[in-house]
Structure formats: structure tokens, C-alpha cells
Amino acid sequence: MAIIIKTQDEIEKMRIAGRLAAELLDYITPFVKAGTTTDELNTLCHDYQTQVQGCIPAPLGYGNPPYPKSICTSLNSVVCHGIPDNKPLKNGDILNIDVTVIKDGFHGDSSRMFCVGEVSPIAQRLIKITHECMMIGIEKVKPGAFFGDIGYAIAKHAENNGYSVVQEFCGHGVGRRFHEEPQVLHYGQKGTGAELKPGMIFTIEPMINQGKRHIKIAADGWTVQTKDRSLSAQWEHEVLVTDTGYEILTISPMTGEP
Ligand code: MF3
Ligand code: CO
Ligand code: CO
């Protein structure tokens, strides 16, 4: 299966799905505070997307074993795919919320980092550098570039700052299906991999660890943790390759910031 080039009509639907994912993250932002449980965040997001936005939560029932919730909540040393539970958030926690909405058959997939109360400078730095890694990857996107250019730039920035890049999970093509070709690695060599072409849409979603890159998967079949229990951060955007560069489809309507 080749990488899908979206039509103008499909691109318009992906813009709508992307905006809805970003609006859902804007909606949940004020609820992320000490004392709230990730289960409560899950219920709020589920109800908002189904009842207000008219969307379907793509994570619910996805994969094998079927993912049990409507969002992913990855706390502190959880790298990705954390399952919402009934434990209250506490001051100093760092949390990634990853939402994927389906609107009119198309997927809007985005995630952000959230700070609970006052977070250590060490954790703040990890969050900031991880956002820079995502943006440095996005800035490589233009026709004629290669997927390896993106991965190379991300890993270089992470490693220059003393961090490591998770290799087992990656970005992905996205559209009518949640995970399409290609796999968008967050490490690699310049000039390698497929060539970027206008109309491709994919995510860039680096997972950056404070310690070593190695991970382990919990007995629930989903929760991914750093093996050394160091902190991990992740940000995710959907990106369209345009004729001259890129368009981020999941920019926050609230702040206008990527
Ligand atoms: N949203 C994740 C991604 O960015 C995938 C989560 S799969 C789920 O690709 F089943 F856990 F939701
Ligand atoms: Co994704
Ligand atoms: Co996601």
C-alpha cells in the first residue's frame, strides 16, 4: 500500500477533524488540575466529542486488546497509551492527553503536555525541548524532502539536549484510517525514506525520555513506560504537505499556537 495523496475534498474534511481535535484539547485544559482523575478527564472528553462535537472517539475499542477508553492519558514516566483511571492528579505531575476524533469519516489526532500545579524546572525543560523537537520536525516538511530528514532533525535536537528518542512508536499517515502509511520515525538519516509530496497528511508525535530510550509495556497490553522510570514527554500534530511547505491541521483555536 502506497502513501495516500488526499484530494482537495479530503483535505477540507481533515482540516475540520483536526480543528475538532484541537478544540477538544482546548476544552479539557481548565479541568487538568490536582484532585481530578484521568477517568474524569476521559468522561468529559467522551461526552464533549460525542454530544457537542458530533464526533466518534477513535481510541475506544481500537486495536487488540481493544483499547478501553476514549482518550489516552500518559502521566510522568508513561511514554504513551496510558489508560485513564481513578487516581487523582497531584501537584507536580506532567500529563500527556492524546485525543483522536472521527468526523465525517476522517481522523483528527493530536496530543499536548499539561502541567498539574507547579512542576519542577527539570520536567518543564523536558516538555519545552520535546515541543521544540516536534516543531523542528514539522519545519522540515515540504515537497521533495524525505521522511528521514524529519527523524534526523528531531533526534539531533533531543540528543543535543541530553535526552533520548523512543523508537518503538512513531508518527503515521492519517485520514480515513487512524494509522495509515507511512510510519513517521522520530530518528533516522537525512535523505532516506519516502519523499514528501503535496497532499500527504501524517502526524509528527515524538516521545522523548529524560533517561534512556528503552520502554516496557504493562500487563494491560497498552500502557508504555520508560524502563528506567525516567520522565517522558510527547506532543503531536497532524501536518499536511502543501505545494510550498506545510500546514498544521491541529493548531489550537484558543491560543493560535501550535
Ligand atoms: N493517538 C495515538 C496516536 O497518536 C494512538 C492511540 S491508540 C489507542 O497514534 F488505542 F490507544 F487509542
Ligand atoms: Co497519532
Ligand atoms: Co495521538
mmCIF file of C-alpha atoms and ligand atoms in Angstrom, residues 81 98-100 109-111 170-174 178-179 202-205 234 236-238, ligand 2:
data_model
loop_
_atom_site.group_PDB
_atom_site.id
_atom_site.type_symbol
_atom_site.label_atom_id
_atom_site.label_comp_id
_atom_site.label_asym_id
_atom_site.label_seq_id
_atom_site.Cartn_x
_atom_site.Cartn_y
_atom_site.Cartn_z
ATOM 1 C CA HIS A 81 -1.131 4.939 25.603
ATOM 2 C CA ASP A 98 -3.877 12.335 23.335
ATOM 3 C CA VAL A 99 -7.253 12.645 21.601
ATOM 4 C CA THR A 100 -8.404 11.266 18.259
ATOM 5 C CA ASP A 109 -5.277 13.148 16.104
ATOM 6 C CA SER A 110 -3.368 15.465 18.447
ATOM 7 C CA SER A 111 -1.754 15.500 21.865
ATOM 8 C CA CYS A 170 6.197 6.656 15.665
ATOM 9 C CA GLY A 171 4.061 9.128 13.760
ATOM 10 C CA HIS A 172 1.844 7.873 10.961
ATOM 11 C CA GLY A 173 -0.188 8.705 7.907
ATOM 12 C CA VAL A 174 -3.748 9.580 8.909
ATOM 13 C CA PHE A 178 -6.364 6.063 12.170
ATOM 14 C CA HIS A 179 -2.963 4.666 11.224
ATOM 15 C CA PHE A 202 0.648 12.495 8.648
ATOM 16 C CA THR A 203 1.361 13.018 12.331
ATOM 17 C CA ILE A 204 4.629 14.010 13.966
ATOM 18 C CA GLU A 205 4.498 12.918 17.612
ATOM 19 C CA GLN A 234 5.156 13.851 23.894
ATOM 20 C CA GLU A 236 1.511 15.521 18.454
ATOM 21 C CA HIS A 237 0.240 17.446 15.434
ATOM 22 C CA GLU A 238 -1.296 16.450 12.116
HETATM 23 CO CO CO B 2 -1.007 9.692 16.190
#
